[in-house]
GROMACS .gro file of C-alpha atoms in nm:
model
  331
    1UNK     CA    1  11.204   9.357  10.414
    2UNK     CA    2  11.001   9.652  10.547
    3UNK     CA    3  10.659   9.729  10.358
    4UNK     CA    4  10.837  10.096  10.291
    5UNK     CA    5  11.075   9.916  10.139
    6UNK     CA    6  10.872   9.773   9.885
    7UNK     CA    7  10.686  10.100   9.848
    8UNK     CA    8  11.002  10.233   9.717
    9UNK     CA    9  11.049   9.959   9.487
   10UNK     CA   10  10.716   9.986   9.359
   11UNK     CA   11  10.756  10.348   9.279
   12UNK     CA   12  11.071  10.259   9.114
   13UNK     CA   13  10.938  10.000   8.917
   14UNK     CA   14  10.591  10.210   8.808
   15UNK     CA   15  10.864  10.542   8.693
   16UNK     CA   16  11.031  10.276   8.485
   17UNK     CA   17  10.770  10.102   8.316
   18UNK     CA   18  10.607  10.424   8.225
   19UNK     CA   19  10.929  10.551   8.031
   20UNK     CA   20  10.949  10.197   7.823
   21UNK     CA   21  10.795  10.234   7.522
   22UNK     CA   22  10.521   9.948   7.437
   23UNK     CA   23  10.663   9.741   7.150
   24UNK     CA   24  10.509   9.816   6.836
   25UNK     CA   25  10.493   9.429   6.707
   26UNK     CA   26  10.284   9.303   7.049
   27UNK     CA   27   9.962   9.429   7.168
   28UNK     CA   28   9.924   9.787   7.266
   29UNK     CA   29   9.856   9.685   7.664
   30UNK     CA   30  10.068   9.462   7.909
   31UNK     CA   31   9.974   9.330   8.284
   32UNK     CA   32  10.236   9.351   8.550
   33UNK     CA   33  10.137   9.109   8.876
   34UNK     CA   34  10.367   9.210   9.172
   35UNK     CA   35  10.309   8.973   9.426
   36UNK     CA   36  10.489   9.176   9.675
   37UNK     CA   37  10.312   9.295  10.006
   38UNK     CA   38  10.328   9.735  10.002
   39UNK     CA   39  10.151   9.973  10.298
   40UNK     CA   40   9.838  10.019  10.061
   41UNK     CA   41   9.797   9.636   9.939
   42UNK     CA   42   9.907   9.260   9.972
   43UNK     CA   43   9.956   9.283   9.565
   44UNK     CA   44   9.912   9.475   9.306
   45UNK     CA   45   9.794   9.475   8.916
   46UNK     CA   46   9.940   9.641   8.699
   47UNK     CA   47   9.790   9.763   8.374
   48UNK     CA   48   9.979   9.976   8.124
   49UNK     CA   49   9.748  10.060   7.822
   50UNK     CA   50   9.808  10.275   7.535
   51UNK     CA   51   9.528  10.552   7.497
   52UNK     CA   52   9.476  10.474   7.152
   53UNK     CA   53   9.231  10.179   7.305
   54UNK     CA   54   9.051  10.416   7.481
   55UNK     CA   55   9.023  10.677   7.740
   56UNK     CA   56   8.961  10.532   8.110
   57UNK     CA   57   8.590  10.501   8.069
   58UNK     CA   58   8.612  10.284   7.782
   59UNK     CA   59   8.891  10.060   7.992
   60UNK     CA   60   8.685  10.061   8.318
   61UNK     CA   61   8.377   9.913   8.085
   62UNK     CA   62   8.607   9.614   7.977
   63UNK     CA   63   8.725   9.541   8.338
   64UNK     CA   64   8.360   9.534   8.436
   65UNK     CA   65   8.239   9.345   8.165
   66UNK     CA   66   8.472   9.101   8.283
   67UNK     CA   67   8.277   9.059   8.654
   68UNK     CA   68   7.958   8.916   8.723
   69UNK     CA   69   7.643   8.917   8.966
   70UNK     CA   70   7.692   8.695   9.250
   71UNK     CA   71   7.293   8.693   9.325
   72UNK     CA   72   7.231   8.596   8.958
   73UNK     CA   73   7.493   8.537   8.693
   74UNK     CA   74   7.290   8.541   8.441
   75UNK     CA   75   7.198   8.953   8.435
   76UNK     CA   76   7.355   9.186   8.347
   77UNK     CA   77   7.572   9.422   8.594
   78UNK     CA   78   7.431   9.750   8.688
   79UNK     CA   79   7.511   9.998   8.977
   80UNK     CA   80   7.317  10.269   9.137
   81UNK     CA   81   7.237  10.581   8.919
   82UNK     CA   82   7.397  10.929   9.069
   83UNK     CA   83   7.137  11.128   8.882
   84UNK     CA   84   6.844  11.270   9.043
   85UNK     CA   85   6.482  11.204   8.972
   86UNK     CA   86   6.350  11.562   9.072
   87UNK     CA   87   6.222  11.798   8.808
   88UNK     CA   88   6.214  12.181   8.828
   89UNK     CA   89   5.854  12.318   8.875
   90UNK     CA   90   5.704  12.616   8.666
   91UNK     CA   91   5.579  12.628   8.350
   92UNK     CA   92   5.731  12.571   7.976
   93UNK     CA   93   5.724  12.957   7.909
   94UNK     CA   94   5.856  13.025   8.229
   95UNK     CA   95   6.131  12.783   8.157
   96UNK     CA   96   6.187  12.885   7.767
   97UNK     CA   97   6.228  13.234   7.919
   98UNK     CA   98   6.465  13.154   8.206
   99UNK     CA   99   6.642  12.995   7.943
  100UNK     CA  100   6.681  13.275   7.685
  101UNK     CA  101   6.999  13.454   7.950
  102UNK     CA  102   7.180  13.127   8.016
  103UNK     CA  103   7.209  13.095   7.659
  104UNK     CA  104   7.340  13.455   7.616
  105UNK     CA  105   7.558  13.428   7.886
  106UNK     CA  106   7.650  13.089   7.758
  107UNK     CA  107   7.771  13.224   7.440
  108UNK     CA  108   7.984  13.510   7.632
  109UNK     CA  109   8.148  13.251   7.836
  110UNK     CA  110   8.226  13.027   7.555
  111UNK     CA  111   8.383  13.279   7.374
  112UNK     CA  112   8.577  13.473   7.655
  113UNK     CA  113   8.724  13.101   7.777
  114UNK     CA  114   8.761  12.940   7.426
  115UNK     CA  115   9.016  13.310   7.350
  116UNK     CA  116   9.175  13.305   7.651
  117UNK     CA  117   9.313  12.865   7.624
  118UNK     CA  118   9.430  13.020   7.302
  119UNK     CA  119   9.636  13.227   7.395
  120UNK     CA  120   9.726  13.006   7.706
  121UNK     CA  121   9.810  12.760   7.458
  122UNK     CA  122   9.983  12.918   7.153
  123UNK     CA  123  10.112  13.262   7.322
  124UNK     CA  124  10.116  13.322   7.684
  125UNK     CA  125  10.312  13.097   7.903
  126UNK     CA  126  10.303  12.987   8.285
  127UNK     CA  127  10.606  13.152   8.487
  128UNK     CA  128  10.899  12.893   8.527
  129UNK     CA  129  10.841  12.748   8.916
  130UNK     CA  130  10.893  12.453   9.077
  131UNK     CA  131  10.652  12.272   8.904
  132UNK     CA  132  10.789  12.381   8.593
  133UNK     CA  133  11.133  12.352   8.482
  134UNK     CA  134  11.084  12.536   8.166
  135UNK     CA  135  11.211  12.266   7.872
  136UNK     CA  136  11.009  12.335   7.592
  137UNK     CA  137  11.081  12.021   7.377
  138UNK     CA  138  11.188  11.671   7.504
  139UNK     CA  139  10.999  11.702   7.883
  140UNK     CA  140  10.788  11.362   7.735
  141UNK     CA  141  11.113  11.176   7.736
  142UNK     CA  142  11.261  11.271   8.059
  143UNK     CA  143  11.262  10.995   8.331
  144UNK     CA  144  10.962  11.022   8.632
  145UNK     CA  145  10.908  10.931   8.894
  146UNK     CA  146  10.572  10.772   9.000
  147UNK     CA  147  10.413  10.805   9.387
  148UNK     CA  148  10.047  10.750   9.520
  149UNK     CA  149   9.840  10.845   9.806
  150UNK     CA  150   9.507  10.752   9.930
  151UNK     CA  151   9.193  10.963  10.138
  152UNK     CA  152   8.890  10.825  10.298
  153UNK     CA  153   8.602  10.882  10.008
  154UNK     CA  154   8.368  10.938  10.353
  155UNK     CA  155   8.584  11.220  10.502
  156UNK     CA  156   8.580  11.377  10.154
  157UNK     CA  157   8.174  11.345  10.118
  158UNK     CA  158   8.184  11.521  10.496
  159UNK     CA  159   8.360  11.810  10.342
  160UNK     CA  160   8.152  11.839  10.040
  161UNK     CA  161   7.838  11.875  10.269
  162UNK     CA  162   7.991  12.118  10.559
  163UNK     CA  163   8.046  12.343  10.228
  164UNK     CA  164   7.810  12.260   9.992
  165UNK     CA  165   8.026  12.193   9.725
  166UNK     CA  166   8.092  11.898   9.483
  167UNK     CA  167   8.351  11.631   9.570
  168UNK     CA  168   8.541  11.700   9.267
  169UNK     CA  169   8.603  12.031   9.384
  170UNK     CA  170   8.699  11.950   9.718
  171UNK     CA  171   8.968  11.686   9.573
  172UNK     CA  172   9.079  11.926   9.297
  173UNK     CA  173   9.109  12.214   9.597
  174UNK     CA  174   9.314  12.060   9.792
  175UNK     CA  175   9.514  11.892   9.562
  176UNK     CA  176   9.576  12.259   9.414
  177UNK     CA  177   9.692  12.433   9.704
  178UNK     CA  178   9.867  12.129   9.845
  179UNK     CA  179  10.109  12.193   9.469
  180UNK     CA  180  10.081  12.592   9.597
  181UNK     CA  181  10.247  12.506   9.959
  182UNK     CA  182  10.523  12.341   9.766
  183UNK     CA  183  10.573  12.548   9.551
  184UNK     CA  184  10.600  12.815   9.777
  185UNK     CA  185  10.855  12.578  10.021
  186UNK     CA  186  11.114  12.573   9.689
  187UNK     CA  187  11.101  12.932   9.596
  188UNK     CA  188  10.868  13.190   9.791
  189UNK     CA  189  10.840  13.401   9.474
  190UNK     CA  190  10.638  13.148   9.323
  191UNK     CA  191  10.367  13.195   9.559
  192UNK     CA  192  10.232  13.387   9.340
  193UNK     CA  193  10.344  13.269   9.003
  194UNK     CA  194  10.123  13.257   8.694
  195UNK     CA  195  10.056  12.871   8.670
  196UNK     CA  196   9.802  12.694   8.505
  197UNK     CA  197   9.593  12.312   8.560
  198UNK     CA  198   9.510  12.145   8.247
  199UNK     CA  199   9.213  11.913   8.335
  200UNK     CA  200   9.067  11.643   8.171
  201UNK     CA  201   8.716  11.607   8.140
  202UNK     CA  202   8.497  11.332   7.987
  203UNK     CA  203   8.282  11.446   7.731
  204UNK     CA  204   8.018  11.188   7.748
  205UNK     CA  205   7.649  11.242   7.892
  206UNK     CA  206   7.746  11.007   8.148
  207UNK     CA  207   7.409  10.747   8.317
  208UNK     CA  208   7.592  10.518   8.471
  209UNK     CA  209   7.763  10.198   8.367
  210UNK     CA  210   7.792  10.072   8.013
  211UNK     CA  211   7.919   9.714   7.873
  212UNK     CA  212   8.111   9.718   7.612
  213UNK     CA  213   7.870   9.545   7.366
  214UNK     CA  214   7.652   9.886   7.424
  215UNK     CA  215   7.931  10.084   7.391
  216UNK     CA  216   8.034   9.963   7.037
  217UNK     CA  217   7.669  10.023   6.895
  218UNK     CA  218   7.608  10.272   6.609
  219UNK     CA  219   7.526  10.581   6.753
  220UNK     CA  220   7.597  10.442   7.153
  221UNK     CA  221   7.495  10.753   7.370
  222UNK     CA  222   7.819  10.647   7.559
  223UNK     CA  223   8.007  10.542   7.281
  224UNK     CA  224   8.374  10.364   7.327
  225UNK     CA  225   8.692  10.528   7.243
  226UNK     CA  226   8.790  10.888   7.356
  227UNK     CA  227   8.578  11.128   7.461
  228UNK     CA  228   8.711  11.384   7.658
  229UNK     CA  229   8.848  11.730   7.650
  230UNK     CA  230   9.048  12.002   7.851
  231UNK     CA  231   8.991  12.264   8.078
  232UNK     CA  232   9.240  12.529   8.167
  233UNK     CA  233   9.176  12.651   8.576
  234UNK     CA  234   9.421  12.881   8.694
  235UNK     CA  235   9.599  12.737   9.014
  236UNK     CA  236   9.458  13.017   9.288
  237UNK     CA  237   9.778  13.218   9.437
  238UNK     CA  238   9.891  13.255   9.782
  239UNK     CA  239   9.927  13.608   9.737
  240UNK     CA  240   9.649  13.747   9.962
  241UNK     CA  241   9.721  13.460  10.244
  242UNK     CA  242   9.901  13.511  10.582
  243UNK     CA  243  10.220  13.347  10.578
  244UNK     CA  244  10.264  13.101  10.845
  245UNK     CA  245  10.049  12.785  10.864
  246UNK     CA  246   9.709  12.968  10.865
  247UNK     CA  247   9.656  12.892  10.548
  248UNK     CA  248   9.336  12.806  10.401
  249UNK     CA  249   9.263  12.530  10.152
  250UNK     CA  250   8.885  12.610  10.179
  251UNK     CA  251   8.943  12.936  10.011
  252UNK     CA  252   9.127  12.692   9.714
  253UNK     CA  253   8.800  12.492   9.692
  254UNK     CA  254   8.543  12.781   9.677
  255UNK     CA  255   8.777  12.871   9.416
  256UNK     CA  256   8.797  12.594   9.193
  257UNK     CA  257   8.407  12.553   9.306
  258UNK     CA  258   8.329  12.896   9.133
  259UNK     CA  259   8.539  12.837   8.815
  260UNK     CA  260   8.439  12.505   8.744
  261UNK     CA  261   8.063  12.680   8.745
  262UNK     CA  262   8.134  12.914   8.531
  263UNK     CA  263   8.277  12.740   8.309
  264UNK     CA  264   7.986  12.476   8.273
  265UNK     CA  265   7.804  12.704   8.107
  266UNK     CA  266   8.035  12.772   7.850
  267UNK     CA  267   8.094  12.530   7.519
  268UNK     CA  268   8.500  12.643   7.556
  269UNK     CA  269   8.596  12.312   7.665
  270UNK     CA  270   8.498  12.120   7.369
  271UNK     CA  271   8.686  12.421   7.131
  272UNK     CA  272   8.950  12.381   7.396
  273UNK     CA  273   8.973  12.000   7.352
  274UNK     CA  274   9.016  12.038   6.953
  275UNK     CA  275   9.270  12.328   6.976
  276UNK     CA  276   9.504  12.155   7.215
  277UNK     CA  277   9.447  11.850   7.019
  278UNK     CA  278   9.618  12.035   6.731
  279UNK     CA  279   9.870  12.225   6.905
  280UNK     CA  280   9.994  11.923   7.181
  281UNK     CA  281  10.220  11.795   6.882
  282UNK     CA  282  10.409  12.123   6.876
  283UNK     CA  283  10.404  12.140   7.293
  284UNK     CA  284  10.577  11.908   7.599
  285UNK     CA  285  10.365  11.831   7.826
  286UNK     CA  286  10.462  12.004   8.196
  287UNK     CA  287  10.644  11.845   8.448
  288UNK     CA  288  10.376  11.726   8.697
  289UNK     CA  289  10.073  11.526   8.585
  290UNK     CA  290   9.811  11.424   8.839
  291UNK     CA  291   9.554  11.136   8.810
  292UNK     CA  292   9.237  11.017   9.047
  293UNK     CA  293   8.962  10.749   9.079
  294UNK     CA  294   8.804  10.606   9.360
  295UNK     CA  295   8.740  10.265   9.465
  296UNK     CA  296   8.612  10.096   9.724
  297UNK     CA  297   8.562  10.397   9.983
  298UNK     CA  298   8.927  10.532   9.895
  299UNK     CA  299   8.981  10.829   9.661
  300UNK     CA  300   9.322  10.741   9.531
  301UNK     CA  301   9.587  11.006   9.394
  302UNK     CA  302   9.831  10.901   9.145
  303UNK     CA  303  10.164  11.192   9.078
  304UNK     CA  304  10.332  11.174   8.813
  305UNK     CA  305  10.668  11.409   8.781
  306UNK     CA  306  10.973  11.506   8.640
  307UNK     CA  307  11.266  11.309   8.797
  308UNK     CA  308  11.529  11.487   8.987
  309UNK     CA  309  11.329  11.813   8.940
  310UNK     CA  310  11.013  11.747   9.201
  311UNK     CA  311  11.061  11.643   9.527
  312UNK     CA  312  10.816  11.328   9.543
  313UNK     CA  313  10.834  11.298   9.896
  314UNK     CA  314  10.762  11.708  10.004
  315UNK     CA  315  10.475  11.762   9.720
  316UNK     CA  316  10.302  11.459   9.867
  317UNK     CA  317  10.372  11.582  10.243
  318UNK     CA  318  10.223  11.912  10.111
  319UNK     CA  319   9.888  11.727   9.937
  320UNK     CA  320   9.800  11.527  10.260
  321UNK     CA  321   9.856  11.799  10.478
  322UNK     CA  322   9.578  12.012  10.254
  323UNK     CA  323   9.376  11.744  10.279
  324UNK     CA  324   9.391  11.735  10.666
  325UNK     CA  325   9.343  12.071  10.725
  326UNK     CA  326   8.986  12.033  10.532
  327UNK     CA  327   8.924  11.720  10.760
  328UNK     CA  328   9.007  11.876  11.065
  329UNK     CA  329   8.660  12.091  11.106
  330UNK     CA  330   8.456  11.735  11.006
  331UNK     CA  331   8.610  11.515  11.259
   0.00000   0.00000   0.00000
């Protein structure tokens, strides 16, 4: 057998086992070992867990509560810190009163956002497109279908310099007009169709790694269980673009780049988090979900979609072509 073949059979396999419903009189989590050899592994572990555990920072602290040191068992396991020691210079006026407009425009932003997700969420709709086939009730239950991709986490960090943006919004760029190109392949109308991201952000004041012991403390600065919320960012049109293969997915990541920092300063997402909260009982979700992490030098892209309504095989043509176009001017 052929390892495509048992890429196809893993796909298969991960679309059915996220339609079967975890039995409610065993555990709310099950492991899946698949000892068969694909084009991304020699195995692979499976873990289906119900979010009621936890959201994915609260599962990645049990799996790594699990490991230990190899230079000395006996500590405890820590990893580098991503924040930066540097402080700002200037005085504590000068501060207090650089402050004073941030907060202003903070309060703006928060409520221009938190009113528009409201009516994104309760009243206006995206336009039906190939990425959304429109079925207001019942999309949850529909079968999917299941297909990953990997990028080199290096290649991605050379893009995020050569702009001087962040790597999430080089990953969510692409990713964003790579669904644009294929939408636009299925129906050229949709180019330009209203469409809308919902992404999910963690809510925590994130330092680093936490065990699970500090996690389930009283008043844990990164406390276990979920903490995250949404953020609407309208998927950027291809309306003002030439229309052959010229192109641009930079122009998608300055994009997201300039939303996502506008929206920082804004309190809309936690509102936003609430309100959908409330209202996801009344609303499917859409028809294409997309999940990342990265691991071990490799940003991986899980995509999720309605079955027999996505083409699995052109939207992931159309995501790692985006992404090679933004490689190109790094190599």
């Amino acid at each position: 057998m052929s390892l495509d073949f048992y890429d196809e059979h893993l796909n298969q396999y991960l679309s059915k086992i996220a339609m079967d419903p975890l039995p409610q009189s065993q555990p709310l989590w099950q492991i899946h070992l698949i000892k068969y050899p694909t084009n991304n592994s020699h195995g692979n572990l499976i873990f289906k867990l119900h979010h009621a555990l936890g959201d994915g920072y609260s599962i990645i602290g049990v799996l790594l509560s699990c490991l230990q040191r190899v230079d000395n068992p006996s500590l405890p396991l820590t990893f580098p810190s991503g924040q930066s020691n540097s402080k700002s210079g200037g005085s504590s006026g000068d501060r207090s009163f650089n402050r004073v407009p941030r907060v202003i425009l903070g309060f703006f932003n928060t409520m221009l956002d938190f009113g528009w997700s409201l009516l994104k969420s309760s009243v206006i709709e995206d336009d039906i497109s190939p990425i959304r086939s429109g079925g207001n009730t019942g999309v949850e239950f529909q079968p999917v279908t299941i297909t990953t991709m990997s990028f080199s986490l290096d290649r991605i960090k050379q893009v995020k310099a050569k702009l001087g943006v962040t790597i999430n919004d080089v990953i969510t760029g692409a990713v964003l007009f790579g669904i644009r190109k294929y939408m636009e392949g299925e129906s050229y109308e949709s180019r330009n169709a209203n469409s809308t991201a919902l992404v999910l952000l963690n809510t925590r004041s994130l330092g680093g790694y936490q065990s699970v012991s500090e996690m389930i403390k009283p008043n844990a600065k990164m406390p276990w269980g979920n903490h995250f919320a949404f953020l609407h960012v309208p998927i950027p049109k291809l309306l003002n673009c030439p229309d052959d293969d010229s192109s641009n997915p930079i122009d998608f990541v300055f994009n997201v780049h300039k939303m996502v920092k506008k929206k920082r300063n804004s309190a809309a997402v936690h509102l936003t988090g609430k309100l959908l909260e409330t209202l996801r009982k009344f609303r499917g979700p859409e028809s294409l979900t997309a999940s990342m992490i990265s691991y071990m030098g490799k940003m991986w892209i899980c995509l999720g979609m309605e079955k027999g309504f996505i083409d699995s095989y052109k939207l992931k043509a159309c995501i790692q072509n985006a992404f090679d176009i933004l490689f190109k001017p790094t190599v």
